[in-house]
Amino acid sequence: MAAKLKRTFFCTSCGYETPKWLGKCPSCGEWNTITEHVVAKESSSSSPRLISAPKAQPQLVQEITEQTTRRIDTGIGELNRVLGGGLVPGSLILLGGEPGIGKSTLSLQIALTANGLKTLYVSGEESAEQIKMRAMRLGIGNEECTVYTETLLESIVSQIEELRPDMVIIDSIQTMSTDTVESSAGSVPQIRECATTLLRVAKSMGTAIFIIGHITKDGTIAGPKILEHIVDVVLQFEGDGNHTYRILRGAKNRFGATYEIGLFEMRESGLREVDNPSEILITHYDEPLSGCAIGAAVDGIRPYLIEVQALVSGAAYGTPQRSATGFDQRRLNMLLAVLEKRVGMKMFQKDVFLNFAGGFKISDTGMDLAVVAAIISSYYDRPLNEQACCAGEIGLSGEVRPAPRTEQRISEAARLGFKRIVVSSYVQKSIKCPKDIEVVFISSIEELPKALF
Ligand code: TYD
Ligand code: MG
């Protein structure tokens, strides 16, 4: 008798499951995203080879023996930082990012750097020769790293059971498929089944597994959101393809906080850790230039100093142009309106262009003061004091509000040898100032020029 096929419908956008076809997904509201999939051959009892976990018993919270989670040093400081202090054995980690951003490079580097750890790098995208070539380029060799080019999940699981590695990398989840699901690799049911199987393998064997997932244009992980629910940790690898800087960001972490970021620079020989971002985000000019200002920014909890450049020039046409790279254009318009109204600068006749160093995207409102300082400097064509920087938010009536974590920003500026920092006077009483930097407190935007020129 032919095995019966079980069919069901999935939304390709959010992973919603329905027994019949629908035009609009009731879960995420997208149109034409529901597709039909053959889920399982009924004859095959589902995944018989998986180790069944021992039955859990309810326990009083006081009686649960606390195992301090062991953390493994991955050998990459920036990665340890984002993971919350190292890799937890048996964790399932999703590494997402746009194509070409460097996910394969980063994960191969993880596999090769993890000295003393037994690693298995599974690739469904590249041949063993291509991986060898990349490993040569990276110039790191781990004798305990095994490369396996395979896309069938059952074979991968049996290799994991045989080799018993400490760490496994699956590049990428969209190329993997399991026999128990009939639909093609990369489809919602395949991704879901593969990820849950890998979760069980990770937990039962204590192996940490990294899953690489491609991200679609709109920034979501291709395939369903459910992938994010299954894994323990979600890491996003971001950056601008035209620039060399990459940010590794934690979006979810069951073993730690998500506010840490890791910084890397893409080089000829792979990714290099950037443990001192401020030094590369500030250019040292021979002569001071107008239109340049330094802001003390914070991303997550990490303070760094970054250069902002503004160009203010007479508008040649009726409507002035406003363009911002790496900064919210509406916020720029608001700051220009404040300058117009409160400082009396004639911004309506000016084109304004704004740019941040390194292709960084800034969403920190604490950078308002630096943006305004750069604009004022370009408007009057006068360079600012090179030894000074600023951190503060600007309100609609021109008042300077404190930026979050002002104290850390001041310390970072002092550490980098700046002699003066301009911040909001609201925090004057509550913060301790380091000795080697002059902290200037201002309450309104009108006081800014005097403090910085
Ligand atoms: P890759 O890791 O293949 O990206 P992903 O797996 O996310 O699709 O890397 C993509 C880019 O990185 C590629 O365009 C070349 C560049 N690259 C370097 O600049 N230096 C290197 O050492 C390596 C390995 C890659
Ligand atoms: Mg890749």
Short mmCIF file of C-alpha atoms in Angstrom, two decimals, residues 144-316:
data_model
loop_
_atom_site.label_atom_id
_atom_site.label_comp_id
_atom_site.label_asym_id
_atom_site.label_seq_id
_atom_site.Cartn_x
_atom_site.Cartn_y
_atom_site.Cartn_z
CA GLU A 144 40.27 19.68 15.72
CA CYS A 145 38.07 21.26 13.04
CA THR A 146 36.26 18.91 10.69
CA VAL A 147 34.57 20.11 7.50
CA TYR A 148 31.54 18.25 6.21
CA THR A 149 29.64 19.18 3.05
CA GLU A 150 26.18 17.71 3.45
CA THR A 151 22.60 18.89 3.35
CA LEU A 152 20.71 15.85 4.65
CA LEU A 153 19.94 16.35 8.32
CA GLU A 154 19.91 12.63 9.18
CA SER A 155 23.51 12.24 7.97
CA ILE A 156 24.57 15.34 9.86
CA VAL A 157 22.99 14.10 13.10
CA SER A 158 24.72 10.73 12.80
CA GLN A 159 28.08 12.49 12.20
CA ILE A 160 27.51 14.64 15.29
CA GLU A 161 26.81 11.49 17.32
CA GLU A 162 29.93 9.82 15.98
CA LEU A 163 32.37 12.75 16.23
CA ARG A 164 30.90 14.23 19.42
CA PRO A 165 32.14 17.78 18.70
CA ASP A 166 31.93 20.59 21.26
CA MET A 167 30.62 22.98 18.63
CA VAL A 168 28.77 22.54 15.33
CA ILE A 169 28.12 25.11 12.61
CA ILE A 170 25.30 24.64 10.12
CA ASP A 171 25.80 26.87 7.06
CA SER A 172 22.91 27.47 6.29
CA ILE A 173 19.55 26.29 7.64
CA GLN A 174 17.92 27.18 4.31
CA THR A 175 19.95 24.50 2.50
CA MET A 176 19.24 21.69 4.99
CA SER A 177 16.48 19.14 4.62
CA THR A 178 15.17 16.15 6.51
CA ASP A 179 13.69 12.94 5.11
CA THR A 180 10.69 13.11 7.38
CA VAL A 181 9.33 16.17 5.61
CA GLU A 182 8.47 15.98 1.97
CA SER A 183 8.69 19.62 0.88
CA SER A 184 11.82 21.24 -0.56
CA ALA A 185 14.77 22.64 1.40
CA GLY A 186 14.22 26.17 2.64
CA SER A 187 10.45 25.79 3.01
CA VAL A 188 8.71 26.56 6.28
CA PRO A 189 8.10 22.94 7.39
CA GLN A 190 11.69 21.94 6.50
CA ILE A 191 13.23 24.81 8.42
CA ARG A 192 10.99 24.16 11.41
CA GLU A 193 11.68 20.42 11.49
CA CYS A 194 15.45 20.81 11.00
CA ALA A 195 15.69 23.46 13.71
CA THR A 196 13.72 21.45 16.28
CA THR A 197 15.80 18.36 15.55
CA LEU A 198 19.01 20.35 15.98
CA LEU A 199 17.66 21.78 19.24
CA ARG A 200 17.11 18.25 20.58
CA VAL A 201 20.59 17.17 19.46
CA ALA A 202 22.17 20.24 21.10
CA LYS A 203 20.36 19.66 24.38
CA SER A 204 20.85 15.91 24.59
CA MET A 205 24.54 15.95 23.65
CA GLY A 206 25.61 19.23 25.22
CA THR A 207 26.94 20.45 21.89
CA ALA A 208 26.64 24.12 21.02
CA ILE A 209 25.15 24.52 17.55
CA PHE A 210 25.30 27.67 15.41
CA ILE A 211 22.66 27.86 12.70
CA ILE A 212 23.23 30.36 9.91
CA GLY A 213 20.09 31.95 8.48
CA HIS A 214 19.82 34.33 5.55
CA ILE A 215 17.92 37.52 6.04
CA THR A 216 15.51 38.91 3.50
CA LYS A 217 15.55 42.50 2.24
CA ASP A 218 13.15 43.76 4.90
CA GLY A 219 15.44 42.55 7.64
CA THR A 220 13.59 39.46 8.80
CA ILE A 221 15.14 36.02 8.82
CA ALA A 222 14.09 34.35 5.58
CA GLY A 223 11.54 31.70 6.27
CA PRO A 224 9.48 31.82 9.37
CA LYS A 225 9.73 33.80 12.55
CA ILE A 226 9.34 30.47 14.35
CA LEU A 227 13.07 29.89 13.90
CA GLU A 228 13.65 32.74 16.32
CA HIS A 229 11.32 31.11 18.85
CA ILE A 230 13.05 27.74 18.70
CA VAL A 231 16.64 28.85 19.28
CA ASP A 232 18.22 30.03 22.55
CA VAL A 233 20.17 32.93 21.11
CA VAL A 234 19.58 35.13 18.06
CA LEU A 235 22.58 37.06 16.75
CA GLN A 236 22.32 39.53 13.87
CA PHE A 237 25.34 40.33 11.76
CA GLU A 238 24.88 43.77 10.24
CA GLY A 239 26.81 46.35 8.35
CA ASP A 240 26.92 48.26 5.14
CA GLY A 241 28.30 46.17 2.28
CA ASN A 242 30.22 49.21 1.01
CA HIS A 243 32.04 49.70 4.29
CA THR A 244 34.32 47.41 6.16
CA TYR A 245 32.69 47.57 9.58
CA ARG A 246 30.37 44.86 10.84
CA ILE A 247 28.29 44.82 14.00
CA LEU A 248 27.28 41.62 15.76
CA ARG A 249 24.18 42.29 17.79
CA GLY A 250 22.28 40.07 20.21
CA ALA A 251 18.53 40.14 19.48
CA LYS A 252 17.59 37.40 21.95
CA ASN A 253 19.62 35.59 24.57
CA ARG A 254 18.29 33.01 27.03
CA PHE A 255 21.59 33.08 28.92
CA GLY A 256 22.30 36.77 29.17
CA ALA A 257 21.40 40.31 28.23
CA THR A 258 21.11 41.57 24.67
CA TYR A 259 22.58 45.02 24.99
CA GLU A 260 26.16 44.13 24.10
CA ILE A 261 27.49 44.57 20.60
CA GLY A 262 30.56 43.11 18.93
CA LEU A 263 32.52 45.04 16.34
CA PHE A 264 34.52 43.62 13.47
CA GLU A 265 36.36 44.93 10.48
CA MET A 266 36.34 42.92 7.22
CA ARG A 267 39.86 42.60 5.93
CA GLU A 268 41.64 40.71 3.16
CA SER A 269 42.40 38.02 5.68
CA GLY A 270 38.97 37.74 7.25
CA LEU A 271 37.31 39.52 10.14
CA ARG A 272 39.39 41.39 12.64
CA GLU A 273 38.04 42.25 16.08
CA VAL A 274 37.74 45.94 16.80
CA ASP A 275 38.11 46.40 20.53
CA ASN A 276 38.67 50.13 20.33
CA PRO A 277 36.05 51.50 17.91
CA SER A 278 36.67 55.16 18.77
CA GLU A 279 40.17 55.08 17.34
CA ILE A 280 38.98 54.18 13.85
CA LEU A 281 35.88 56.37 13.83
CA ILE A 282 37.80 59.59 14.35
CA THR A 283 40.02 61.00 11.64
CA HIS A 284 43.04 63.03 12.65
CA TYR A 285 43.49 65.98 10.32
CA ASP A 286 46.64 68.02 9.94
CA GLU A 287 44.60 71.18 10.01
CA PRO A 288 41.28 71.60 11.78
CA LEU A 289 38.35 71.51 9.33
CA SER A 290 35.03 73.24 9.61
CA GLY A 291 31.92 71.08 9.67
CA CYS A 292 33.48 68.27 11.74
CA ALA A 293 32.35 67.48 15.26
CA ILE A 294 32.98 64.59 17.60
CA GLY A 295 30.12 63.01 19.51
CA ALA A 296 30.27 60.55 22.38
CA ALA A 297 27.76 57.88 21.39
CA VAL A 298 26.46 54.73 23.07
CA ASP A 299 25.24 51.58 21.36
CA GLY A 300 23.66 49.20 23.84
CA ILE A 301 25.98 49.82 26.77
CA ARG A 302 29.09 50.38 24.73
CA PRO A 303 30.36 53.94 24.53
CA TYR A 304 32.42 55.12 21.59
CA LEU A 305 33.39 58.39 19.97
CA ILE A 306 32.43 59.08 16.41
CA GLU A 307 33.00 61.87 13.95
CA VAL A 308 30.07 63.58 12.27
CA GLN A 309 30.51 65.78 9.21
CA ALA A 310 28.10 68.41 7.98
CA LEU A 311 28.13 70.54 4.87
CA VAL A 312 25.94 73.62 4.85
CA SER A 313 25.90 75.58 1.62
CA GLY A 314 23.67 78.13 -0.09
CA ALA A 315 20.68 76.46 -1.77
CA ALA A 316 21.00 76.89 -5.53
#
